[in-house]
Amino acid sequence: MSAAERVREWDLPWPLDIRGTVGHLRRGAGDPTFVYGNDGSIWRAVQTPDGPGTVTLRVAGSRVLGRAWGPGADWLLDQLPDFLGAADDPEAMTVHDDVVAGLVRRSVGLRIGRTDRVWEALVPAILEQKVVGAEAFRAWRYLVRRFGEPAPGPVPDTMRVPPPRGAWADIPSWEWHRSGIEPVRMRTIRGATVMDVERHHDRLRLLRGVGRWTEAETRARAVGDTDAVSVGDYHIPTLVGMTLIGEPVDDAGMLELLEPYAGQRRRIIRMVELHGVRRERRGPRMTVRDYRSF
């Protein structure tokens, strides 16, 4: 154990699918803030209330082994249970049909966790507004690598801690352009820096450019909102419809299908993302745009 290393072992009260529970935090295969280890561990670089930190978690039988480094190490290990869903209650969802019952059986160990880092979830959600994932992930990689700091601890050289909230407002406009982000999303992120989103995560839609989709994507990750529904998503309504009734639906249709599960709709969406029925792709896909050439 290195001098700056902190360690915690936590006995799991229930089975845990760690990748299913936290995998939605990874923003593409090259995310500099989130890495999968060859031993089944996950590695995260985080801007905590105490400063930058890196944490790695690995499930060993009925125990989670956590190690952390940097000024934020103690905070990350203290927050470990909530991160893995200790505050979640899957039993609160009443199953109403056989399809959802099947999803539940395939989702043993899935928890709705929380990072308690709203800004960390908000920025990528804004980057992902109305674009394909590849475009948003490319921008996230560029901006974090360019303006983040090296992650503390014995981590890959590519890992970076995202910039703190205030630093995003200082990123020059030409760097946003180089990342592939157009002025609208740049202004939304810059404008969001004026609000203490960690304290006011229930007021995100007061921010210009932050709508229902962005709020849901942020709250699902940051505060473990089990009812956050990403209305306006390009894929989720189709996935929900194909899984629950065998045909694609629009937002209105998705909300109707999920209505019996009010209070637990994000849990249904997450199970569908992991184990749902995907329609065969025949039509054109959304284009990956590149504003860097404009």
Coordinates of C-alpha atoms in Angstrom, one line a residue:
M1 CA 0.0 0.0 0.0
S2 CA 1.5 3.4 -1.0
A3 CA 1.7 6.2 1.5
A4 CA -1.1 8.1 -0.1
E5 CA -3.4 5.1 -0.6
R6 CA -6.6 4.6 1.3
V7 CA -8.4 1.2 1.6
R8 CA -11.9 0.1 2.4
E9 CA -13.5 -3.3 2.4
W10 CA -17.3 -3.4 2.4
D11 CA -19.4 -6.5 2.9
L12 CA -22.2 -6.6 0.4
P13 CA -25.7 -7.0 1.8
W14 CA -26.9 -8.3 -1.6
P15 CA -25.6 -9.6 -4.9
L16 CA -24.0 -6.9 -7.1
D17 CA -23.6 -6.6 -10.8
I18 CA -21.0 -3.9 -10.7
R19 CA -20.8 -3.3 -14.4
G20 CA -24.5 -3.2 -14.8
T21 CA -24.8 -0.8 -11.9
V22 CA -22.1 1.7 -12.8
G23 CA -21.4 1.0 -16.5
H24 CA -23.7 3.9 -17.6
L25 CA -21.1 6.3 -16.1
R26 CA -18.6 5.4 -18.8
R27 CA -18.7 7.9 -21.7
G28 CA -17.4 5.7 -24.4
A29 CA -14.5 3.3 -24.6
G30 CA -11.9 6.0 -24.4
D31 CA -13.3 7.9 -21.4
P32 CA -10.3 9.2 -19.5
T33 CA -12.3 9.3 -16.3
F34 CA -13.5 5.7 -16.3
V35 CA -11.5 2.5 -17.1
Y36 CA -12.3 -1.2 -16.8
G37 CA -9.5 -3.2 -15.3
N38 CA -8.5 -6.7 -16.6
D39 CA -9.3 -8.1 -13.2
G40 CA -12.9 -7.0 -13.3
S41 CA -12.3 -3.8 -11.4
I42 CA -13.5 -0.4 -12.3
W43 CA -11.4 2.8 -12.0
R44 CA -12.8 6.3 -11.7
A45 CA -11.2 9.7 -11.6
V46 CA -13.4 12.2 -9.8
Q47 CA -13.5 15.9 -8.8
T48 CA -14.8 15.4 -5.2
P49 CA -15.8 18.1 -2.7
D50 CA -12.3 17.6 -1.2
G51 CA -10.4 17.8 -4.5
P52 CA -9.3 15.3 -7.1
G53 CA -9.4 11.6 -6.4
T54 CA -9.1 8.2 -8.0
V55 CA -11.0 5.1 -6.8
T56 CA -10.8 1.5 -7.9
L57 CA -13.4 -1.0 -6.9
R58 CA -13.4 -4.8 -7.3
V59 CA -16.0 -7.4 -6.2
A60 CA -14.4 -10.4 -4.4
G61 CA -17.1 -12.9 -3.4
S62 CA -19.5 -11.0 -1.1
R63 CA -17.1 -8.2 -0.5
V64 CA -16.1 -5.0 -2.3
L65 CA -12.5 -4.0 -2.2
G66 CA -11.9 -0.3 -2.6
R67 CA -8.7 1.6 -2.9
A68 CA -8.4 5.4 -3.5
W69 CA -5.7 8.1 -3.9
G70 CA -5.5 11.9 -3.8
P71 CA -7.2 14.6 -1.7
G72 CA -10.6 13.1 -2.5
A73 CA -9.7 9.5 -1.5
D74 CA -11.5 9.5 1.9
W75 CA -14.6 11.0 0.4
L76 CA -14.7 8.4 -2.4
L77 CA -14.5 5.5 0.0
D78 CA -17.0 7.0 2.4
Q79 CA -19.4 7.4 -0.6
L80 CA -18.8 3.8 -1.8
P81 CA -22.0 2.2 -0.5
D82 CA -24.3 4.8 -2.1
F83 CA -22.3 4.7 -5.3
L84 CA -23.1 1.0 -5.5
G85 CA -26.7 1.4 -4.6
A86 CA -27.0 0.9 -0.9
A87 CA -29.7 3.6 -0.7
D88 CA -31.7 1.8 -3.5
D89 CA -34.6 -0.5 -2.9
P90 CA -35.3 -2.8 -5.9
E91 CA -38.1 -4.4 -3.9
A92 CA -40.0 -1.2 -4.0
M93 CA -41.0 -2.0 -7.6
T94 CA -44.2 -4.1 -8.0
V95 CA -44.0 -6.2 -11.1
H96 CA -47.2 -6.1 -13.2
D97 CA -46.4 -8.3 -16.2
D98 CA -44.4 -11.3 -17.4
V99 CA -42.0 -9.3 -19.6
V100 CA -40.9 -7.1 -16.7
A101 CA -40.7 -10.2 -14.5
G102 CA -38.2 -11.7 -17.0
L103 CA -36.2 -8.5 -17.0
V104 CA -36.0 -8.6 -13.2
R105 CA -34.7 -12.2 -13.3
R106 CA -32.0 -11.3 -15.8
S107 CA -31.0 -8.2 -13.7
V108 CA -30.0 -9.8 -10.4
G109 CA -27.4 -7.6 -8.8
L110 CA -28.5 -4.4 -10.7
R111 CA -28.8 -1.4 -8.4
I112 CA -29.6 2.2 -9.0
G113 CA -26.5 3.9 -7.4
R114 CA -25.6 7.6 -7.1
T115 CA -22.3 9.4 -7.6
D116 CA -23.3 12.5 -5.6
R117 CA -21.4 14.6 -8.2
V118 CA -24.0 16.5 -10.2
W119 CA -21.6 18.5 -12.3
E120 CA -19.7 15.4 -13.3
A121 CA -23.0 14.0 -14.8
L122 CA -24.4 17.3 -16.1
V123 CA -21.5 18.2 -18.5
P124 CA -21.5 15.0 -20.4
A125 CA -25.3 15.1 -20.6
I126 CA -25.2 18.5 -22.2
L127 CA -22.5 17.3 -24.6
E128 CA -24.8 14.4 -25.6
Q129 CA -27.8 16.6 -26.4
K130 CA -29.3 15.7 -29.8
V131 CA -26.2 14.0 -31.1
V132 CA -24.8 10.5 -31.5
G133 CA -22.7 9.1 -28.7
A134 CA -19.5 9.0 -30.8
E135 CA -19.6 12.8 -31.3
A136 CA -20.3 13.6 -27.6
F137 CA -17.7 11.0 -26.4
R138 CA -15.1 12.6 -28.7
A139 CA -15.7 16.0 -27.3
W140 CA -15.6 14.7 -23.7
R141 CA -12.3 13.0 -24.3
Y142 CA -10.7 16.1 -25.8
L143 CA -11.9 18.5 -23.1
V144 CA -11.0 16.3 -20.2
R145 CA -7.6 15.4 -21.6
R146 CA -6.9 19.0 -22.5
F147 CA -8.1 20.7 -19.3
G148 CA -8.3 18.0 -16.7
E149 CA -5.4 17.0 -14.4
P150 CA -3.7 13.7 -14.2
A151 CA -5.5 11.3 -12.0
P152 CA -3.8 10.6 -8.7
G153 CA -2.5 7.1 -7.8
P154 CA -1.0 4.2 -9.8
V155 CA -3.3 4.7 -12.8
P156 CA -2.8 4.6 -16.6
D157 CA -1.3 7.8 -18.0
T158 CA -4.4 8.4 -20.0
M159 CA -6.6 8.8 -16.9
R160 CA -7.6 12.4 -16.0
V161 CA -9.8 14.1 -13.4
P162 CA -12.3 16.4 -15.0
P163 CA -11.9 20.2 -14.5
P164 CA -13.9 21.6 -11.5
R165 CA -17.1 23.5 -12.3
G166 CA -15.6 27.0 -12.4
A167 CA -12.8 26.0 -14.8
W168 CA -15.3 25.1 -17.6
A169 CA -16.3 28.7 -18.0
D170 CA -12.7 29.6 -18.7
I171 CA -12.2 27.2 -21.6
P172 CA -11.5 29.3 -24.7
S173 CA -14.0 29.2 -27.6
W174 CA -11.5 27.8 -30.0
E175 CA -10.9 24.9 -27.7
W176 CA -14.6 24.1 -27.8
H177 CA -14.4 24.2 -31.5
R178 CA -11.5 21.9 -31.6
S179 CA -13.4 19.5 -29.4
G180 CA -16.2 19.4 -32.0
I181 CA -18.8 21.3 -29.9
E182 CA -20.9 24.0 -31.5
P183 CA -21.6 27.3 -29.7
V184 CA -25.0 26.3 -28.4
R185 CA -23.8 23.5 -26.2
M186 CA -20.7 25.5 -25.2
R187 CA -22.9 28.4 -24.0
T188 CA -25.2 25.9 -22.1
I189 CA -22.2 24.5 -20.2
R190 CA -20.7 27.9 -19.5
G191 CA -24.0 29.2 -18.3
A192 CA -24.5 26.3 -16.0
T193 CA -21.3 27.2 -14.1
V194 CA -23.2 30.0 -12.4
M195 CA -25.4 27.6 -10.4
D196 CA -24.3 25.4 -7.5
V197 CA -25.8 22.4 -9.1
E198 CA -24.6 20.1 -6.3
R199 CA -27.0 21.8 -3.9
H200 CA -29.7 22.6 -6.4
H201 CA -29.9 19.5 -8.5
D202 CA -33.7 19.8 -8.4
R203 CA -33.6 23.1 -10.2
L204 CA -31.5 22.1 -13.3
R205 CA -34.2 23.1 -15.7
L206 CA -33.9 26.7 -14.7
L207 CA -30.6 26.7 -16.6
R208 CA -30.9 27.8 -20.2
G209 CA -30.4 24.9 -22.5
V210 CA -31.2 22.3 -19.9
G211 CA -34.4 20.4 -20.6
R212 CA -36.2 17.3 -19.5
W213 CA -33.8 14.9 -21.2
T214 CA -30.7 16.5 -19.8
E215 CA -32.2 16.7 -16.3
A216 CA -33.2 13.0 -16.4
E217 CA -29.8 11.8 -17.6
T218 CA -28.0 13.9 -14.9
R219 CA -30.3 13.0 -12.0
A220 CA -30.3 9.2 -12.8
R221 CA -26.5 9.1 -12.4
A222 CA -25.8 11.8 -9.8
V223 CA -28.7 11.3 -7.3
G224 CA -29.9 7.9 -8.2
D225 CA -33.4 9.1 -9.3
T226 CA -35.3 5.8 -9.9
D227 CA -38.0 7.6 -11.8
A228 CA -35.9 9.7 -14.2
V229 CA -37.3 9.2 -17.8
S230 CA -35.2 10.5 -20.7
V231 CA -38.0 11.9 -22.8
G232 CA -36.6 13.0 -26.2
D233 CA -34.0 10.2 -26.4
Y234 CA -33.2 8.9 -29.9
H235 CA -33.1 5.2 -28.9
I236 CA -34.8 4.6 -25.5
P237 CA -38.5 4.8 -26.6
T238 CA -37.9 2.3 -29.4
L239 CA -36.0 0.0 -27.0
V240 CA -38.7 0.2 -24.4
G241 CA -41.4 -0.5 -27.0
M242 CA -39.6 -3.4 -28.6
T243 CA -39.0 -5.0 -25.3
L244 CA -42.3 -4.5 -23.6
I245 CA -44.8 -4.9 -26.5
G246 CA -42.7 -6.0 -29.5
E247 CA -42.9 -2.8 -31.5
P248 CA -41.3 0.6 -31.4
V249 CA -43.1 3.6 -29.8
D250 CA -42.6 7.3 -29.5
D251 CA -42.2 9.3 -26.3
A252 CA -45.9 9.3 -25.6
G253 CA -46.1 5.6 -26.1
M254 CA -43.1 5.0 -23.9
L255 CA -44.6 7.1 -21.1
E256 CA -47.9 5.1 -21.4
L257 CA -46.1 1.8 -21.1
L258 CA -44.0 2.9 -18.1
E259 CA -46.9 4.6 -16.3
P260 CA -47.7 1.4 -14.2
Y261 CA -44.1 1.7 -12.9
A262 CA -44.3 5.3 -11.8
G263 CA -41.6 5.9 -9.2
Q264 CA -39.4 3.1 -10.7
R265 CA -39.4 4.0 -14.4
R266 CA -35.6 4.5 -14.5
R267 CA -35.2 1.0 -13.2
I268 CA -37.2 -0.3 -16.1
I269 CA -35.2 1.7 -18.6
R270 CA -31.9 0.5 -17.2
M271 CA -33.0 -3.1 -17.3
V272 CA -34.2 -2.6 -20.9
E273 CA -30.9 -1.0 -21.8
L274 CA -29.0 -4.0 -20.5
H275 CA -31.3 -6.9 -21.5
G276 CA -34.0 -5.5 -23.8
V277 CA -34.9 -6.4 -27.4
R278 CA -33.2 -4.4 -30.1
R279 CA -34.8 -3.9 -33.4
E280 CA -32.8 -4.9 -36.5
R281 CA -31.3 -1.8 -38.1
R282 CA -32.4 -1.1 -41.6
G283 CA -32.8 2.6 -41.9
P284 CA -30.1 5.3 -41.9
R285 CA -28.3 6.1 -38.6
M286 CA -27.8 9.5 -37.2
T287 CA -24.7 11.1 -38.7
V288 CA -21.6 11.9 -36.6
R289 CA -21.0 15.5 -37.2
D290 CA -17.7 17.3 -37.0
Y291 CA -17.9 21.0 -36.3
R292 CA -14.1 21.2 -36.3
S293 CA -14.2 21.5 -40.1
F294 CA -16.8 24.3 -40.1

